[in-house]
PDB file of C-alpha atoms in Angstrom:
ATOM      1  CA  MET A 225     157.438  33.407-240.486  1.00  0.00           C
ATOM      2  CA  THR A 226     159.265  32.719-237.013  1.00  0.00           C
ATOM      3  CA  GLU A 227     159.982  29.504-235.772  1.00  0.00           C
ATOM      4  CA  PRO A 228     159.730  28.525-232.283  1.00  0.00           C
ATOM      5  CA  PRO A 229     162.828  28.489-230.006  1.00  0.00           C
ATOM      6  CA  ALA A 230     164.716  25.185-229.977  1.00  0.00           C
ATOM      7  CA  GLU A 231     163.675  25.070-226.286  1.00  0.00           C
ATOM      8  CA  ALA A 232     159.921  24.321-227.306  1.00  0.00           C
ATOM      9  CA  LEU A 233     160.599  21.738-229.742  1.00  0.00           C
ATOM     10  CA  LEU A 234     162.226  19.718-226.779  1.00  0.00           C
ATOM     11  CA  PHE A 235     158.752  19.283-225.286  1.00  0.00           C
ATOM     12  CA  ASP A 236     156.723  17.816-228.363  1.00  0.00           C
ATOM     13  CA  VAL A 237     159.551  14.959-228.362  1.00  0.00           C
ATOM     14  CA  PRO A 238     157.647  11.939-226.907  1.00  0.00           C
ATOM     15  CA  PRO A 239     159.352  10.016-224.586  1.00  0.00           C
ATOM     16  CA  PRO A 240     161.773   6.876-225.674  1.00  0.00           C
ATOM     17  CA  PRO A 241     159.725   3.884-224.965  1.00  0.00           C
ATOM     18  CA  THR A 242     160.765   1.827-222.037  1.00  0.00           C
ATOM     19  CA  PRO A 243     162.193  -1.748-222.181  1.00  0.00           C
ATOM     20  CA  VAL A 244     158.891  -3.145-220.905  1.00  0.00           C
ATOM     21  CA  GLU A 245     157.109  -1.224-223.910  1.00  0.00           C
ATOM     22  CA  ARG A 246     159.864  -2.306-226.169  1.00  0.00           C
ATOM     23  CA  LEU A 247     159.031  -6.067-225.424  1.00  0.00           C
ATOM     24  CA  LEU A 248     155.537  -5.922-225.896  1.00  0.00           C
ATOM     25  CA  HIS A 249     156.016  -3.895-229.138  1.00  0.00           C
ATOM     26  CA  LEU A 250     158.406  -6.963-230.112  1.00  0.00           C
ATOM     27  CA  ALA A 251     155.965  -9.340-229.580  1.00  0.00           C
ATOM     28  CA  ASP A 252     153.729  -7.535-231.758  1.00  0.00           C
ATOM     29  CA  GLN A 253     156.167  -8.079-234.272  1.00  0.00           C
ATOM     30  CA  TYR A 254     156.517 -11.638-233.969  1.00  0.00           C
ATOM     31  CA  THR A 255     153.023 -12.016-234.219  1.00  0.00           C
ATOM     32  CA  GLN A 256     152.760  -9.995-237.108  1.00  0.00           C
ATOM     33  CA  HIS A 257     155.695 -12.144-238.930  1.00  0.00           C
ATOM     34  CA  ASN A 258     154.101 -15.414-237.826  1.00  0.00           C
ATOM     35  CA  ASP A 259     150.771 -14.335-239.485  1.00  0.00           C
ATOM     36  CA  ALA A 260     152.462 -13.555-242.855  1.00  0.00           C
ATOM     37  CA  LEU A 261     154.250 -16.862-242.803  1.00  0.00           C
ATOM     38  CA  ASP A 262     150.520 -18.640-242.463  1.00  0.00           C
ATOM     39  CA  LEU A 263     149.189 -16.938-245.037  1.00  0.00           C
ATOM     40  CA  LEU A 264     152.146 -17.779-247.113  1.00  0.00           C
ATOM     41  CA  LEU A 265     151.945 -21.254-246.163  1.00  0.00           C
ATOM     42  CA  ARG A 266     148.156 -21.633-247.185  1.00  0.00           C
ATOM     43  CA  THR A 267     149.452 -20.124-251.022  1.00  0.00           C
ATOM     44  CA  THR A 268     149.719 -22.407-253.884  1.00  0.00           C
ATOM     45  CA  ALA A 269     153.328 -20.594-254.926  1.00  0.00           C
ATOM     46  CA  PRO A 270     156.049 -21.977-253.729  1.00  0.00           C
ATOM     47  CA  SER A 271     157.947 -20.142-251.551  1.00  0.00           C
ATOM     48  CA  GLY A 272     162.004 -20.276-250.497  1.00  0.00           C
ATOM     49  CA  PRO A 273     163.722 -18.659-247.690  1.00  0.00           C
ATOM     50  CA  GLY A 274     164.274 -15.268-249.635  1.00  0.00           C
ATOM     51  CA  THR A 275     160.442 -14.565-249.126  1.00  0.00           C
ATOM     52  CA  HIS A 276     160.698 -14.145-245.406  1.00  0.00           C
ATOM     53  CA  ALA A 277     164.196 -13.633-244.767  1.00  0.00           C
ATOM     54  CA  GLY A 278     164.365  -9.943-244.481  1.00  0.00           C
ATOM     55  CA  SER A 279     161.579  -9.484-241.797  1.00  0.00           C
ATOM     56  CA  ALA A 280     163.025 -12.618-239.628  1.00  0.00           C
ATOM     57  CA  LEU A 281     166.559 -10.648-240.028  1.00  0.00           C
ATOM     58  CA  ARG A 282     164.748  -7.504-238.861  1.00  0.00           C
ATOM     59  CA  LEU A 283     163.095  -9.483-235.960  1.00  0.00           C
ATOM     60  CA  ALA A 284     166.805 -10.812-234.761  1.00  0.00           C
ATOM     61  CA  ALA A 285     168.154  -6.946-234.838  1.00  0.00           C
ATOM     62  CA  ASP A 286     164.973  -5.552-233.032  1.00  0.00           C
ATOM     63  CA  THR A 287     165.445  -8.370-230.420  1.00  0.00           C
ATOM     64  CA  GLN A 288     168.950  -7.374-229.763  1.00  0.00           C
ATOM     65  CA  SER A 289     168.040  -3.735-229.637  1.00  0.00           C
ATOM     66  CA  ALA A 290     165.695  -4.834-226.881  1.00  0.00           C
ATOM     67  CA  ILE A 291     168.640  -6.387-225.195  1.00  0.00           C
ATOM     68  CA  LYS A 292     170.775  -3.684-225.082  1.00  0.00           C
ATOM     69  CA  ALA A 293     167.715  -1.291-223.969  1.00  0.00           C
ATOM     70  CA  ILE A 294     167.810  -3.366-220.768  1.00  0.00           C
ATOM     71  CA  GLN A 295     171.377  -3.532-220.197  1.00  0.00           C
ATOM     72  CA  SER A 296     171.013  -0.104-220.580  1.00  0.00           C
ATOM     73  CA  GLU A 297     169.081   0.205-217.667  1.00  0.00           C
ATOM     74  CA  ARG A 298     171.730  -1.249-215.476  1.00  0.00           C
ATOM     75  CA  LEU A 299     169.727  -2.794-212.772  1.00  0.00           C
ATOM     76  CA  TYR A 300     171.396  -5.137-210.525  1.00  0.00           C
ATOM     77  CA  GLU A 301     171.822  -8.745-212.105  1.00  0.00           C
ATOM     78  CA  SER A 302     169.489 -11.096-210.989  1.00  0.00           C
ATOM     79  CA  VAL A 303     168.454 -15.013-211.769  1.00  0.00           C
ATOM     80  CA  GLU A 304     165.142 -13.493-213.528  1.00  0.00           C
ATOM     81  CA  LEU A 305     167.007 -10.741-214.972  1.00  0.00           C
ATOM     82  CA  SER A 306     169.905 -12.934-216.771  1.00  0.00           C
ATOM     83  CA  GLU A 307     167.158 -15.672-217.970  1.00  0.00           C
ATOM     84  CA  THR A 308     164.941 -12.678-219.394  1.00  0.00           C
ATOM     85  CA  VAL A 309     167.920 -11.550-221.274  1.00  0.00           C
ATOM     86  CA  MET A 310     168.919 -15.157-222.072  1.00  0.00           C
ATOM     87  CA  ARG A 311     165.689 -15.999-223.391  1.00  0.00           C
ATOM     88  CA  LEU A 312     165.538 -12.699-225.902  1.00  0.00           C
ATOM     89  CA  GLN A 313     168.887 -14.004-226.957  1.00  0.00           C
ATOM     90  CA  GLN A 314     167.663 -17.200-228.075  1.00  0.00           C
ATOM     91  CA  LEU A 315     164.552 -15.655-229.922  1.00  0.00           C
ATOM     92  CA  ALA A 316     167.377 -13.741-231.877  1.00  0.00           C
ATOM     93  CA  PHE A 317     168.912 -16.900-232.572  1.00  0.00           C
ATOM     94  CA  LEU A 318     166.169 -18.640-233.611  1.00  0.00           C
ATOM     95  CA  ALA A 319     164.825 -15.548-235.742  1.00  0.00           C
ATOM     96  CA  THR A 320     168.411 -15.472-237.515  1.00  0.00           C
ATOM     97  CA  ALA A 321     168.237 -19.396-238.060  1.00  0.00           C
ATOM     98  CA  SER A 322     164.369 -19.102-239.527  1.00  0.00           C
ATOM     99  CA  GLY A 323     165.871 -16.978-242.275  1.00  0.00           C
ATOM    100  CA  ASP A 324     167.497 -19.351-244.068  1.00  0.00           C
ATOM    101  CA  LEU A 325     164.862 -21.843-243.822  1.00  0.00           C
ATOM    102  CA  HIS A 326     161.600 -22.641-245.851  1.00  0.00           C
ATOM    103  CA  ALA A 327     158.496 -21.100-244.661  1.00  0.00           C
ATOM    104  CA  GLY A 328     156.926 -24.459-242.910  1.00  0.00           C
ATOM    105  CA  ALA A 329     160.408 -25.013-241.215  1.00  0.00           C
ATOM    106  CA  ALA A 330     160.642 -21.059-240.249  1.00  0.00           C
ATOM    107  CA  ARG A 331     157.190 -21.095-238.740  1.00  0.00           C
ATOM    108  CA  GLY A 332     158.410 -23.471-236.204  1.00  0.00           C
ATOM    109  CA  LEU A 333     161.092 -21.594-234.839  1.00  0.00           C
ATOM    110  CA  THR A 334     159.533 -18.199-234.427  1.00  0.00           C
ATOM    111  CA  ALA A 335     155.901 -19.736-232.902  1.00  0.00           C
ATOM    112  CA  LEU A 336     156.299 -19.236-229.511  1.00  0.00           C
ATOM    113  CA  ALA A 337     158.492 -15.977-229.703  1.00  0.00           C
ATOM    114  CA  PRO A 338     155.161 -13.642-228.871  1.00  0.00           C
ATOM    115  CA  GLU A 339     154.432 -15.344-225.948  1.00  0.00           C
ATOM    116  CA  ALA A 340     158.175 -15.374-224.876  1.00  0.00           C
ATOM    117  CA  ALA A 341     158.723 -11.445-225.263  1.00  0.00           C
ATOM    118  CA  VAL A 342     155.447 -10.866-223.198  1.00  0.00           C
ATOM    119  CA  SER A 343     156.897 -13.072-220.357  1.00  0.00           C
ATOM    120  CA  CYS A 344     160.012 -11.746-220.730  1.00  0.00           C
ATOM    121  CA  ALA A 345     158.176  -8.050-220.292  1.00  0.00           C
ATOM    122  CA  VAL A 346     156.269  -9.187-217.508  1.00  0.00           C
ATOM    123  CA  THR A 347     159.609 -10.436-215.551  1.00  0.00           C
ATOM    124  CA  LEU A 348     161.443  -7.042-216.401  1.00  0.00           C
ATOM    125  CA  ALA A 349     158.436  -5.117-215.174  1.00  0.00           C
ATOM    126  CA  ALA A 350     158.545  -6.839-211.676  1.00  0.00           C
ATOM    127  CA  GLU A 351     162.488  -6.541-211.631  1.00  0.00           C
ATOM    128  CA  THR A 352     162.158  -3.010-212.292  1.00  0.00           C
ATOM    129  CA  ARG A 353     159.704  -2.395-209.767  1.00  0.00           C
ATOM    130  CA  ARG A 354     161.758  -4.567-207.292  1.00  0.00           C
ATOM    131  CA  ARG A 355     165.068  -2.998-207.905  1.00  0.00           C
ATOM    132  CA  ARG A 356     163.877   0.867-207.442  1.00  0.00           C
ATOM    133  CA  TRP A 357     161.498  -0.449-204.481  1.00  0.00           C
ATOM    134  CA  ALA A 358     158.179   0.258-206.484  1.00  0.00           C
ATOM    135  CA  SER A 359     154.955  -1.167-205.596  1.00  0.00           C
ATOM    136  CA  ALA A 360     153.112  -3.468-207.610  1.00  0.00           C
ATOM    137  CA  PRO A 361     150.672  -1.300-210.065  1.00  0.00           C
ATOM    138  CA  ALA A 362     147.398  -0.399-208.820  1.00  0.00           C
ATOM    139  CA  ALA A 363     144.233  -1.639-210.534  1.00  0.00           C
ATOM    140  CA  ASP A 364     143.519   1.228-212.890  1.00  0.00           C
ATOM    141  CA  GLN A 365     139.751   1.771-212.659  1.00  0.00           C
ATOM    142  CA  ARG A 366     139.120   2.706-216.052  1.00  0.00           C
ATOM    143  CA  LEU A 367     139.451  -1.386-217.095  1.00  0.00           C
ATOM    144  CA  THR A 368     137.722  -4.520-215.742  1.00  0.00           C
ATOM    145  CA  ALA A 369     139.953  -7.134-214.444  1.00  0.00           C
ATOM    146  CA  VAL A 370     138.770  -8.993-217.342  1.00  0.00           C
ATOM    147  CA  GLN A 371     139.917  -6.310-219.793  1.00  0.00           C
ATOM    148  CA  ARG A 372     143.219  -6.010-218.497  1.00  0.00           C
ATOM    149  CA  GLY A 373     143.244  -9.783-219.338  1.00  0.00           C
ATOM    150  CA  ALA A 374     142.626  -9.627-222.572  1.00  0.00           C
ATOM    151  CA  LEU A 375     145.214  -7.061-223.454  1.00  0.00           C
ATOM    152  CA  THR A 376     147.769  -9.307-221.968  1.00  0.00           C
ATOM    153  CA  GLU A 377     146.139 -12.304-224.289  1.00  0.00           C
ATOM    154  CA  ILE A 378     146.068  -9.621-227.189  1.00  0.00           C
ATOM    155  CA  ALA A 379     149.517  -8.813-226.718  1.00  0.00           C
ATOM    156  CA  ARG A 380     150.523 -12.467-226.714  1.00  0.00           C
ATOM    157  CA  GLY A 381     149.176 -12.993-230.052  1.00  0.00           C
ATOM    158  CA  HIS A 382     146.199 -15.079-229.040  1.00  0.00           C
ATOM    159  CA  VAL A 383     143.454 -13.344-230.273  1.00  0.00           C
ATOM    160  CA  VAL A 384     141.718 -13.024-233.610  1.00  0.00           C
ATOM    161  CA  ALA A 385     138.269 -11.729-234.909  1.00  0.00           C
ATOM    162  CA  GLY A 386     136.466 -12.654-238.052  1.00  0.00           C
ATOM    163  CA  SER A 387     132.235 -12.489-239.127  1.00  0.00           C
ATOM    164  CA  SER A 388     130.046 -15.024-240.611  1.00  0.00           C
ATOM    165  CA  LEU A 389     126.468 -14.419-241.698  1.00  0.00           C
ATOM    166  CA  ASP A 390     126.923 -10.497-240.490  1.00  0.00           C
ATOM    167  CA  ARG A 391     127.814 -11.913-237.039  1.00  0.00           C
ATOM    168  CA  GLU A 392     131.131 -11.049-235.619  1.00  0.00           C
ATOM    169  CA  PHE A 393     133.488 -13.424-233.122  1.00  0.00           C
ATOM    170  CA  THR A 394     136.341 -13.925-231.501  1.00  0.00           C
ATOM    171  CA  HIS A 395     138.958 -17.048-231.751  1.00  0.00           C
ATOM    172  CA  SER A 396     141.353 -16.694-228.451  1.00  0.00           C
ATOM    173  CA  ARG A 397     142.776 -19.307-225.753  1.00  0.00           C
ATOM    174  CA  GLU A 398     141.716 -19.244-222.279  1.00  0.00           C
ATOM    175  CA  PRO A 399     140.683 -17.415-220.893  1.00  0.00           C
ATOM    176  CA  LYS A 400     138.658 -16.252-223.601  1.00  0.00           C
ATOM    177  CA  VAL A 401     138.342 -12.966-225.162  1.00  0.00           C
ATOM    178  CA  LEU A 402     134.502 -11.976-225.860  1.00  0.00           C
ATOM    179  CA  MET A 403     133.614  -9.720-228.563  1.00  0.00           C
ATOM    180  CA  SER A 404     132.113  -7.413-225.904  1.00  0.00           C
ATOM    181  CA  THR A 405     135.028  -7.072-224.380  1.00  0.00           C
ATOM    182  CA  LEU A 406     136.981  -6.635-227.857  1.00  0.00           C
ATOM    183  CA  ARG A 407     134.465  -3.784-228.510  1.00  0.00           C
ATOM    184  CA  ALA A 408     135.024  -2.137-225.056  1.00  0.00           C
ATOM    185  CA  LEU A 409     138.861  -2.233-225.739  1.00  0.00           C
ATOM    186  CA  GLU A 410     138.403  -0.700-229.198  1.00  0.00           C
ATOM    187  CA  ALA A 411     136.486   2.024-228.058  1.00  0.00           C
ATOM    188  CA  LYS A 412     139.117   3.078-225.425  1.00  0.00           C
ATOM    189  CA  GLY A 413     141.493   3.133-228.270  1.00  0.00           C
ATOM    190  CA  LEU A 414     143.698   0.365-227.010  1.00  0.00           C
ATOM    191  CA  VAL A 415     143.619  -2.282-229.190  1.00  0.00           C
ATOM    192  CA  GLU A 416     142.622  -2.656-233.110  1.00  0.00           C
ATOM    193  CA  ARG A 417     142.219  -5.238-235.921  1.00  0.00           C
ATOM    194  CA  THR A 418     144.210  -5.581-238.878  1.00  0.00           C
ATOM    195  CA  ALA A 419     141.859  -7.041-241.333  1.00  0.00           C
ATOM    196  CA  ASN A 420     142.571 -10.372-243.264  1.00  0.00           C
ATOM    197  CA  SER A 421     145.720 -11.111-241.765  1.00  0.00           C
ATOM    198  CA  ALA A 422     145.752 -14.008-239.502  1.00  0.00           C
ATOM    199  CA  HIS A 423     145.131 -17.477-240.856  1.00  0.00           C
ATOM    200  CA  ALA A 424     141.710 -18.903-241.588  1.00  0.00           C
ATOM    201  CA  ALA A 425     139.630 -20.551-238.817  1.00  0.00           C
ATOM    202  CA  TYR A 426     139.022 -23.467-241.196  1.00  0.00           C
ATOM    203  CA  VAL A 427     140.444 -24.742-244.218  1.00  0.00           C
ATOM    204  CA  GLY A 428     139.479 -23.343-247.405  1.00  0.00           C
ATOM    205  CA  GLY A 429     138.122 -20.467-245.401  1.00  0.00           C
ATOM    206  CA  PRO A 430     138.923 -16.285-245.724  1.00  0.00           C
ATOM    207  CA  PRO A 431     141.584 -14.875-243.383  1.00  0.00           C
ATOM    208  CA  GLN A 432     140.739 -13.650-240.155  1.00  0.00           C
ATOM    209  CA  ASP A 433     141.528 -10.270-238.309  1.00  0.00           C
ATOM    210  CA  ARG A 434     144.415  -9.698-236.106  1.00  0.00           C
ATOM    211  CA  VAL A 435     143.805  -8.204-232.947  1.00  0.00           C
ATOM    212  CA  ARG A 436     146.572  -5.728-231.965  1.00  0.00           C
ATOM    213  CA  LEU A 437     147.454  -3.570-229.266  1.00  0.00           C
ATOM    214  CA  THR A 438     147.500   0.067-230.355  1.00  0.00           C
ATOM    215  CA  ALA A 439     150.805   2.095-229.413  1.00  0.00           C
ATOM    216  CA  PRO A 440     148.049   3.686-226.585  1.00  0.00           C
ATOM    217  CA  GLY A 441     147.368  -0.087-225.460  1.00  0.00           C
ATOM    218  CA  ILE A 442     151.227  -0.946-225.360  1.00  0.00           C
ATOM    219  CA  THR A 443     152.002   2.075-223.312  1.00  0.00           C
ATOM    220  CA  PHE A 444     148.920   1.104-220.648  1.00  0.00           C
ATOM    221  CA  LEU A 445     149.738  -2.389-220.605  1.00  0.00           C
ATOM    222  CA  ALA A 446     153.342  -1.882-219.936  1.00  0.00           C
ATOM    223  CA  SER A 447     152.250   0.571-216.988  1.00  0.00           C
ATOM    224  CA  VAL A 448     150.148  -2.018-215.188  1.00  0.00           C
ATOM    225  CA  ILE A 449     151.513  -5.516-216.359  1.00  0.00           C
ATOM    226  CA  GLU A 450     152.384  -7.761-213.542  1.00  0.00           C
ATOM    227  CA  LEU A 451     153.157 -11.678-212.613  1.00  0.00           C
ATOM    228  CA  PRO A 452     150.339 -13.896-212.413  1.00  0.00           C
ATOM    229  CA  PRO A 453     149.343 -15.058-208.853  1.00  0.00           C
ATOM    230  CA  ALA A 454     151.745 -17.859-207.654  1.00  0.00           C
ATOM    231  CA  ARG A 455     150.978 -21.195-208.286  1.00  0.00           C
ATOM    232  CA  PRO A 456     150.445 -23.530-205.253  1.00  0.00           C
ATOM    233  CA  SER A 457     153.298 -25.704-204.339  1.00  0.00           C
ATOM    234  CA  VAL A 458     151.001 -28.878-204.357  1.00  0.00           C
ATOM    235  CA  ALA A 459     149.290 -29.496-207.984  1.00  0.00           C
ATOM    236  CA  PRO A 460     145.530 -28.537-207.503  1.00  0.00           C
ATOM    237  CA  GLY A 461     143.318 -31.861-206.335  1.00  0.00           C
ATOM    238  CA  THR A 462     146.366 -33.634-204.889  1.00  0.00           C
ATOM    239  CA  THR A 463     146.937 -33.797-201.364  1.00  0.00           C
ATOM    240  CA  PRO A 464     149.708 -35.497-199.228  1.00  0.00           C
ATOM    241  CA  HIS A 465     148.675 -39.018-198.065  1.00  0.00           C
ATOM    242  CA  PRO A 466     149.133 -39.910-194.589  1.00  0.00           C
ATOM    243  CA  LEU A 467     151.522 -42.490-193.945  1.00  0.00           C
ATOM    244  CA  PRO A 468     149.867 -46.120-193.118  1.00  0.00           C
ATOM    245  CA  ALA A 469     149.881 -47.034-189.344  1.00  0.00           C
ATOM    246  CA  THR A 470     152.459 -49.729-189.761  1.00  0.00           C
ATOM    247  CA  ALA A 471     154.925 -46.753-191.570  1.00  0.00           C
ATOM    248  CA  GLN A 472     154.337 -44.411-188.871  1.00  0.00           C
ATOM    249  CA  ALA A 473     154.975 -46.830-186.170  1.00  0.00           C
ATOM    250  CA  THR A 474     158.236 -47.447-187.962  1.00  0.00           C
ATOM    251  CA  ALA A 475     159.030 -43.867-188.268  1.00  0.00           C
ATOM    252  CA  ARG A 476     158.525 -43.136-184.701  1.00  0.00           C
ATOM    253  CA  SER A 477     160.639 -45.935-183.545  1.00  0.00           C
ATOM    254  CA  ARG A 478     163.593 -44.374-185.609  1.00  0.00           C
TER     255      ARG A 478
END
């Protein structure tokens, strides 16, 4: 049996993940780690630091690898890029420190890690486009704005699913991710559910299913992820009040 030439094999090797894809995958790893701690905290068996230390140290190492991947891009320095690397260094430090703590305290140190990793991915994507003079990604017509927003919420570890009385439901933060949206994304192969891997909806209840991005889902989100709209400089519902007449007269006289 003849083997294909070495040149042909090169075309079968998938490209390495981009730094943005690495960060989205890292967010998923932190979510899985936190879910495991949640389930551990609800068991009656005592748990010491050793039960989750290995996972914590792997997360710290993967976070450092993500930092190196960003630095290898050789992007010009900016405040946004420096803060992104700093935040990831903080995540690595917290993950390492959590390995020496009991599950309850360890859970607190990594609680915000998935959302932080996604925020870093958003900033890095924007910085990469800006440095390379690339325009913001055009809206992909295969997905609605609601579906694209749902992908980001799933990446942040905000979405779980379950069932009761033969009826499926989702739990998420605002903006809500509806079951119909979840099913549409599943049909496209962008998300999947990991059964019984997330904390229960109520005390004593069964574990819920964590909704996660698939590998194609991570690749797709990395290609369209962008910064949220800029917030107004004045808080919503507040408007500058005019000066009283006496104050206006005083100001004019100066």
